mmCIF file of C-alpha atoms in Angstrom:
data_model
loop_
_atom_site.group_PDB
_atom_site.id
_atom_site.type_symbol
_atom_site.label_atom_id
_atom_site.label_comp_id
_atom_site.label_asym_id
_atom_site.label_seq_id
_atom_site.Cartn_x
_atom_site.Cartn_y
_atom_site.Cartn_z
ATOM 1 C CA MET V 1 23.858 -25.882 2.146
ATOM 2 C CA VAL V 2 22.013 -22.877 0.722
ATOM 3 C CA GLN V 3 23.342 -20.321 -1.762
ATOM 4 C CA ILE V 4 21.816 -16.925 -0.943
ATOM 5 C CA GLY V 5 21.112 -13.795 -2.958
ATOM 6 C CA PHE V 6 19.033 -10.724 -2.161
ATOM 7 C CA LYS V 7 18.300 -7.310 -3.646
ATOM 8 C CA CYS V 8 16.105 -4.360 -2.672
ATOM 9 C CA ASN V 9 15.345 -1.348 -4.892
ATOM 10 C CA LYS V 10 12.920 1.553 -4.457
ATOM 11 C CA GLY V 11 11.909 1.382 -8.120
ATOM 12 C CA ILE V 12 11.502 4.257 -10.542
ATOM 13 C CA VAL V 13 8.220 5.864 -9.424
ATOM 14 C CA ARG V 14 8.244 5.744 -5.606
ATOM 15 C CA GLU V 15 10.164 8.397 -3.674
ATOM 16 C CA LYS V 16 11.115 6.069 -0.824
ATOM 17 C CA ASN V 17 11.604 2.377 -0.180
ATOM 18 C CA GLU V 18 9.048 0.830 2.185
ATOM 19 C CA ASP V 19 10.262 -2.732 1.513
ATOM 20 C CA ALA V 20 12.685 -4.500 3.846
ATOM 21 C CA CYS V 21 14.466 -7.843 3.899
ATOM 22 C CA PHE V 22 16.587 -9.698 6.423
ATOM 23 C CA VAL V 23 18.675 -12.850 6.029
ATOM 24 C CA ILE V 24 19.997 -14.932 8.935
ATOM 25 C CA PRO V 25 22.229 -17.528 7.215
ATOM 26 C CA SER V 26 23.382 -19.042 10.521
ATOM 27 C CA GLN V 27 19.763 -20.005 11.268
ATOM 28 C CA ASP V 28 18.619 -20.474 7.635
ATOM 29 C CA VAL V 29 15.860 -17.883 8.149
ATOM 30 C CA TYR V 30 14.956 -15.364 5.423
ATOM 31 C CA ILE V 31 12.382 -12.543 5.541
ATOM 32 C CA VAL V 32 10.771 -10.057 3.123
ATOM 33 C CA ALA V 33 8.341 -7.301 4.165
ATOM 34 C CA ASP V 34 6.443 -4.604 2.248
ATOM 35 C CA GLY V 35 5.151 -1.727 4.362
ATOM 36 C CA VAL V 36 1.949 0.258 3.921
ATOM 37 C CA GLY V 37 0.872 3.547 5.494
ATOM 38 C CA GLY V 38 1.249 7.300 5.121
ATOM 39 C CA ASN V 39 4.280 9.510 5.909
ATOM 40 C CA ASN V 40 7.224 7.230 6.729
ATOM 41 C CA SER V 41 5.113 4.686 8.553
ATOM 42 C CA GLY V 42 5.213 1.969 5.868
ATOM 43 C CA GLU V 43 8.973 2.051 6.138
ATOM 44 C CA VAL V 44 8.753 1.914 9.946
ATOM 45 C CA ALA V 45 6.371 -1.067 9.804
ATOM 46 C CA SER V 46 8.449 -3.184 7.400
ATOM 47 C CA ARG V 47 11.735 -2.529 9.155
ATOM 48 C CA THR V 48 10.208 -3.159 12.560
ATOM 49 C CA ALA V 49 8.767 -6.455 11.291
ATOM 50 C CA VAL V 50 12.024 -7.880 9.973
ATOM 51 C CA SER V 51 14.125 -6.632 12.902
ATOM 52 C CA GLU V 52 11.685 -7.914 15.531
ATOM 53 C CA ILE V 53 11.423 -11.357 13.928
ATOM 54 C CA ALA V 54 15.217 -11.509 13.519
ATOM 55 C CA HIS V 55 15.612 -10.503 17.174
ATOM 56 C CA TYR V 56 13.221 -13.265 18.255
ATOM 57 C CA VAL V 57 15.044 -15.870 16.131
ATOM 58 C CA ASN V 58 18.459 -14.823 17.445
ATOM 59 C CA ASN V 59 17.348 -14.776 21.083
ATOM 60 C CA ASN V 60 15.482 -18.098 21.188
ATOM 61 C CA ASP V 61 16.853 -21.545 20.404
ATOM 62 C CA LEU V 62 15.190 -22.442 17.108
ATOM 63 C CA GLN V 63 17.252 -25.654 16.887
ATOM 64 C CA GLU V 64 15.300 -27.072 19.834
ATOM 65 C CA PHE V 65 12.197 -27.368 17.645
ATOM 66 C CA LYS V 66 12.198 -30.453 15.415
ATOM 67 C CA GLU V 67 8.547 -31.180 14.621
ATOM 68 C CA PRO V 68 6.551 -29.155 12.050
ATOM 69 C CA ASP V 69 3.892 -28.039 14.560
ATOM 70 C CA ASP V 70 6.583 -26.885 16.990
ATOM 71 C CA ILE V 71 8.480 -25.026 14.263
ATOM 72 C CA PHE V 72 5.321 -23.270 13.091
ATOM 73 C CA GLY V 73 4.520 -22.488 16.728
ATOM 74 C CA PHE V 74 7.932 -20.841 17.082
ATOM 75 C CA PHE V 75 7.373 -18.620 14.053
ATOM 76 C CA SER V 76 3.812 -17.879 15.088
ATOM 77 C CA GLU V 77 5.219 -16.478 18.353
ATOM 78 C CA ALA V 78 7.885 -14.504 16.461
ATOM 79 C CA ILE V 79 5.281 -12.979 14.133
ATOM 80 C CA GLU V 80 2.929 -12.239 17.037
ATOM 81 C CA SER V 81 5.762 -10.446 18.852
ATOM 82 C CA ALA V 82 6.437 -8.277 15.780
ATOM 83 C CA ASN V 83 2.714 -7.627 15.329
ATOM 84 C CA GLU V 84 2.356 -6.397 18.917
ATOM 85 C CA LYS V 85 5.256 -3.952 18.451
ATOM 86 C CA ILE V 86 3.961 -2.541 15.139
ATOM 87 C CA TYR V 87 0.391 -2.295 16.408
ATOM 88 C CA ARG V 88 1.551 -0.508 19.555
ATOM 89 C CA LEU V 89 3.692 1.955 17.572
ATOM 90 C CA GLY V 90 0.657 2.682 15.408
ATOM 91 C CA VAL V 91 -1.551 3.370 18.412
ATOM 92 C CA GLU V 92 0.985 5.447 20.351
ATOM 93 C CA ASN V 93 2.251 7.664 17.522
ATOM 94 C CA GLU V 94 -0.154 9.725 15.417
ATOM 95 C CA ASP V 95 2.282 9.719 12.453
ATOM 96 C CA ASN V 96 2.247 5.907 12.431
ATOM 97 C CA ARG V 97 -1.542 5.512 12.706
ATOM 98 C CA GLY V 98 -2.789 2.775 10.373
ATOM 99 C CA MET V 99 0.629 1.477 9.400
ATOM 100 C CA ALA V 100 1.071 -2.204 8.589
ATOM 101 C CA THR V 101 3.266 -4.491 6.545
ATOM 102 C CA THR V 102 3.150 -7.713 4.571
ATOM 103 C CA ILE V 103 5.530 -10.465 5.593
ATOM 104 C CA VAL V 104 6.807 -13.651 3.997
ATOM 105 C CA LEU V 105 9.487 -15.738 5.669
ATOM 106 C CA ALA V 106 11.195 -19.043 5.039
ATOM 107 C CA TYR V 107 13.106 -21.383 7.318
ATOM 108 C CA ILE V 108 15.006 -24.295 5.805
ATOM 109 C CA PHE V 109 15.647 -27.263 8.092
ATOM 110 C CA LYS V 110 16.717 -30.797 7.157
ATOM 111 C CA GLY V 111 15.557 -30.607 3.550
ATOM 112 C CA VAL V 112 12.226 -28.954 4.354
ATOM 113 C CA ALA V 113 11.160 -25.340 3.789
ATOM 114 C CA TYR V 114 8.792 -23.891 6.378
ATOM 115 C CA ILE V 115 7.059 -20.760 5.079
ATOM 116 C CA ALA V 116 4.767 -18.182 6.697
ATOM 117 C CA ASN V 117 2.999 -15.221 5.112
ATOM 118 C CA LEU V 118 0.610 -12.338 5.714
ATOM 119 C CA GLY V 119 -0.468 -10.014 2.914
ATOM 120 C CA ASP V 120 0.643 -10.233 -0.710
ATOM 121 C CA SER V 121 4.406 -10.744 -0.544
ATOM 122 C CA ARG V 122 4.998 -14.191 -2.019
ATOM 123 C CA ALA V 123 7.100 -17.330 -1.923
ATOM 124 C CA TYR V 124 7.766 -19.253 -5.145
ATOM 125 C CA LEU V 125 9.506 -22.550 -5.895
ATOM 126 C CA PHE V 126 11.579 -22.949 -9.048
ATOM 127 C CA ARG V 127 12.183 -26.624 -9.806
ATOM 128 C CA ASP V 128 13.191 -28.383 -13.042
ATOM 129 C CA GLY V 129 12.507 -25.280 -15.120
ATOM 130 C CA MET V 130 9.033 -24.738 -13.640
ATOM 131 C CA LEU V 131 8.022 -21.816 -11.419
ATOM 132 C CA SER V 132 5.156 -22.403 -8.983
ATOM 133 C CA ARG V 133 3.674 -20.106 -6.360
ATOM 134 C CA ILE V 134 3.603 -21.486 -2.808
ATOM 135 C CA THR V 135 1.782 -18.760 -0.879
ATOM 136 C CA LYS V 136 -1.719 -17.384 -1.274
ATOM 137 C CA ASP V 137 -2.248 -13.609 -1.306
ATOM 138 C CA HIS V 138 -4.368 -12.060 1.438
ATOM 139 C CA THR V 139 -6.084 -9.544 -0.829
ATOM 140 C CA TYR V 140 -9.629 -8.440 -1.648
ATOM 141 C CA VAL V 141 -9.362 -9.623 -5.269
ATOM 142 C CA ASN V 142 -8.053 -13.019 -4.168
ATOM 143 C CA GLU V 143 -11.169 -13.433 -2.030
ATOM 144 C CA LEU V 144 -13.256 -12.605 -5.125
ATOM 145 C CA ILE V 145 -11.325 -15.233 -7.123
ATOM 146 C CA ASP V 146 -11.883 -17.841 -4.393
ATOM 147 C CA LYS V 147 -15.613 -17.104 -4.450
ATOM 148 C CA GLY V 148 -15.722 -17.387 -8.245
ATOM 149 C CA VAL V 149 -16.819 -13.745 -8.643
ATOM 150 C CA ILE V 150 -13.904 -12.847 -10.949
ATOM 151 C CA THR V 151 -11.201 -14.728 -12.862
ATOM 152 C CA GLU V 152 -7.451 -14.427 -12.276
ATOM 153 C CA GLU V 153 -7.225 -12.542 -15.583
ATOM 154 C CA GLU V 154 -9.853 -10.037 -14.414
ATOM 155 C CA ALA V 155 -8.012 -9.632 -11.113
ATOM 156 C CA GLU V 156 -4.914 -8.360 -12.948
ATOM 157 C CA ASN V 157 -6.616 -5.072 -13.841
ATOM 158 C CA HIS V 158 -9.093 -4.825 -10.975
ATOM 159 C CA LYS V 159 -9.299 -1.334 -9.428
ATOM 160 C CA GLN V 160 -8.912 -2.788 -5.917
ATOM 161 C CA LYS V 161 -6.189 -5.326 -6.644
ATOM 162 C CA ASN V 162 -3.836 -3.703 -4.103
ATOM 163 C CA VAL V 163 -6.278 -3.890 -1.183
ATOM 164 C CA ILE V 164 -4.732 -6.192 1.449
ATOM 165 C CA THR V 165 -7.022 -8.098 3.826
ATOM 166 C CA LYS V 166 -4.350 -9.327 6.261
ATOM 167 C CA ALA V 167 -1.183 -7.569 7.364
ATOM 168 C CA LEU V 168 1.218 -7.364 10.274
ATOM 169 C CA GLY V 169 0.278 -4.508 12.601
ATOM 170 C CA ALA V 170 -3.171 -3.890 11.106
ATOM 171 C CA ASP V 171 -5.007 -5.727 13.900
ATOM 172 C CA LYS V 172 -4.268 -6.598 17.511
ATOM 173 C CA PHE V 173 -4.020 -10.303 16.640
ATOM 174 C CA VAL V 174 -2.873 -11.933 13.394
ATOM 175 C CA GLU V 175 -3.135 -15.408 11.893
ATOM 176 C CA PRO V 176 -0.448 -16.069 9.295
ATOM 177 C CA ASP V 177 -0.730 -18.891 6.793
ATOM 178 C CA PHE V 178 1.891 -21.639 7.064
ATOM 179 C CA TYR V 179 3.260 -23.930 4.355
ATOM 180 C CA ARG V 180 5.645 -26.868 4.459
ATOM 181 C CA LEU V 181 7.381 -28.408 1.459
ATOM 182 C CA GLU V 182 10.318 -30.708 0.898
ATOM 183 C CA VAL V 183 13.134 -29.159 -1.118
ATOM 184 C CA SER V 184 15.723 -30.901 -3.280
ATOM 185 C CA ARG V 185 19.152 -30.113 -4.668
ATOM 186 C CA ASP V 186 19.101 -27.251 -7.222
ATOM 187 C CA ASP V 187 15.635 -26.058 -6.163
ATOM 188 C CA ILE V 188 15.391 -22.268 -5.862
ATOM 189 C CA LEU V 189 13.102 -20.754 -3.253
ATOM 190 C CA MET V 190 12.223 -17.148 -4.067
ATOM 191 C CA LEU V 191 10.671 -14.636 -1.654
ATOM 192 C CA CYS V 192 9.531 -11.320 -3.123
ATOM 193 C CA SER V 193 7.360 -8.239 -2.721
ATOM 194 C CA ASP V 194 4.656 -7.376 -5.253
ATOM 195 C CA GLY V 195 7.029 -4.910 -6.906
ATOM 196 C CA LEU V 196 8.627 -7.921 -8.619
ATOM 197 C CA TYR V 197 5.708 -10.124 -9.657
ATOM 198 C CA GLY V 198 3.524 -7.088 -10.393
ATOM 199 C CA GLU V 199 5.913 -6.132 -13.194
ATOM 200 C CA VAL V 200 7.606 -9.350 -14.338
ATOM 201 C CA SER V 201 5.629 -12.247 -15.809
ATOM 202 C CA PRO V 202 6.075 -15.769 -14.383
ATOM 203 C CA GLU V 203 7.591 -16.803 -17.733
ATOM 204 C CA ASN V 204 10.232 -14.072 -17.537
ATOM 205 C CA MET V 205 10.982 -14.852 -13.892
ATOM 206 C CA ALA V 206 11.464 -18.527 -14.767
ATOM 207 C CA GLU V 207 13.752 -17.649 -17.692
ATOM 208 C CA ILE V 208 15.991 -15.595 -15.364
ATOM 209 C CA LEU V 209 15.954 -18.200 -12.563
ATOM 210 C CA GLU V 210 17.085 -20.866 -15.032
ATOM 211 C CA ARG V 211 20.348 -19.071 -15.769
ATOM 212 C CA ASP V 212 23.500 -20.693 -14.408
ATOM 213 C CA GLU V 213 24.608 -17.733 -12.316
ATOM 214 C CA SER V 214 25.050 -16.814 -8.653
ATOM 215 C CA MET V 215 21.941 -16.042 -6.627
ATOM 216 C CA ASN V 216 23.081 -12.431 -6.166
ATOM 217 C CA ASP V 217 23.369 -12.025 -9.947
ATOM 218 C CA ILE V 218 19.962 -13.663 -10.426
ATOM 219 C CA CYS V 219 18.396 -11.255 -7.899
ATOM 220 C CA THR V 220 20.003 -8.279 -9.657
ATOM 221 C CA GLN V 221 18.646 -9.446 -13.016
ATOM 222 C CA LEU V 222 15.146 -9.960 -11.604
ATOM 223 C CA VAL V 223 15.149 -6.426 -10.153
ATOM 224 C CA ASP V 224 16.561 -4.981 -13.408
ATOM 225 C CA GLU V 225 13.763 -6.692 -15.337
ATOM 226 C CA ALA V 226 11.146 -5.199 -12.983
ATOM 227 C CA LEU V 227 12.695 -1.752 -13.495
ATOM 228 C CA GLN V 228 12.650 -2.156 -17.271
ATOM 229 C CA CYS V 229 8.983 -3.190 -17.084
ATOM 230 C CA GLY V 230 8.055 0.040 -15.282
ATOM 231 C CA GLY V 231 9.439 -0.148 -11.730
ATOM 232 C CA ARG V 232 6.215 1.330 -10.358
ATOM 233 C CA ASP V 233 6.707 -0.078 -6.851
ATOM 234 C CA ASN V 234 9.520 -0.944 -4.465
ATOM 235 C CA ILE V 235 11.125 -4.254 -5.456
ATOM 236 C CA THR V 236 12.594 -6.833 -3.082
ATOM 237 C CA VAL V 237 13.689 -10.371 -3.849
ATOM 238 C CA VAL V 238 15.529 -13.094 -1.911
ATOM 239 C CA CYS V 239 16.663 -16.214 -3.790
ATOM 240 C CA LEU V 240 17.803 -19.399 -2.040
ATOM 241 C CA LYS V 241 19.342 -22.212 -4.051
ATOM 242 C CA ILE V 242 19.459 -25.575 -2.319
#
């Protein structure tokens, strides 16, 4: 049994919302996307991503897949299908040229969370008062951190911190990262775009997640905190309490 909450807000600075989210409670699948591109194309990319993946999930029997490799294979196909559609739309329509989107999704099955990501939208686990990041950002500064060129503190204010190295629709073929972790009662799995964690510190996120309130209320409070901290980007968050 999973208690679900979600919230999407365009923020204070941006004129439009290029984030998207989709929840499929009947299948225990949850998706967040953050589009990039000029004109309206970021919005097109993110909405295409979540709708295409949701369409794939709803039109194929996910319950048939029991083993981790098979489950990840299923979602790899779903993501590849969405990537093909976004890439094709970008090639065929001049207004959509260069559009792409981040993606982070979670599937909860028999006490295990299966997570996939591309780009810098993240998955976090909140357990016993501690917030830990599950996913790794596909960004230029993260590559610099991995190589020891800069520290995480230096990355916070790096001029190219928003440069994404992997995204859905950016290339003809994509390779998402996959994660698998066992979840326990009262764990909270949080999926979010960078509009949340770019404004709200991990300490503040943990303080809000610890409150004994519904997941919808928690999501609203997380978004409100991001707005109070500047709201410089679109903000999307999905919270799942086991």
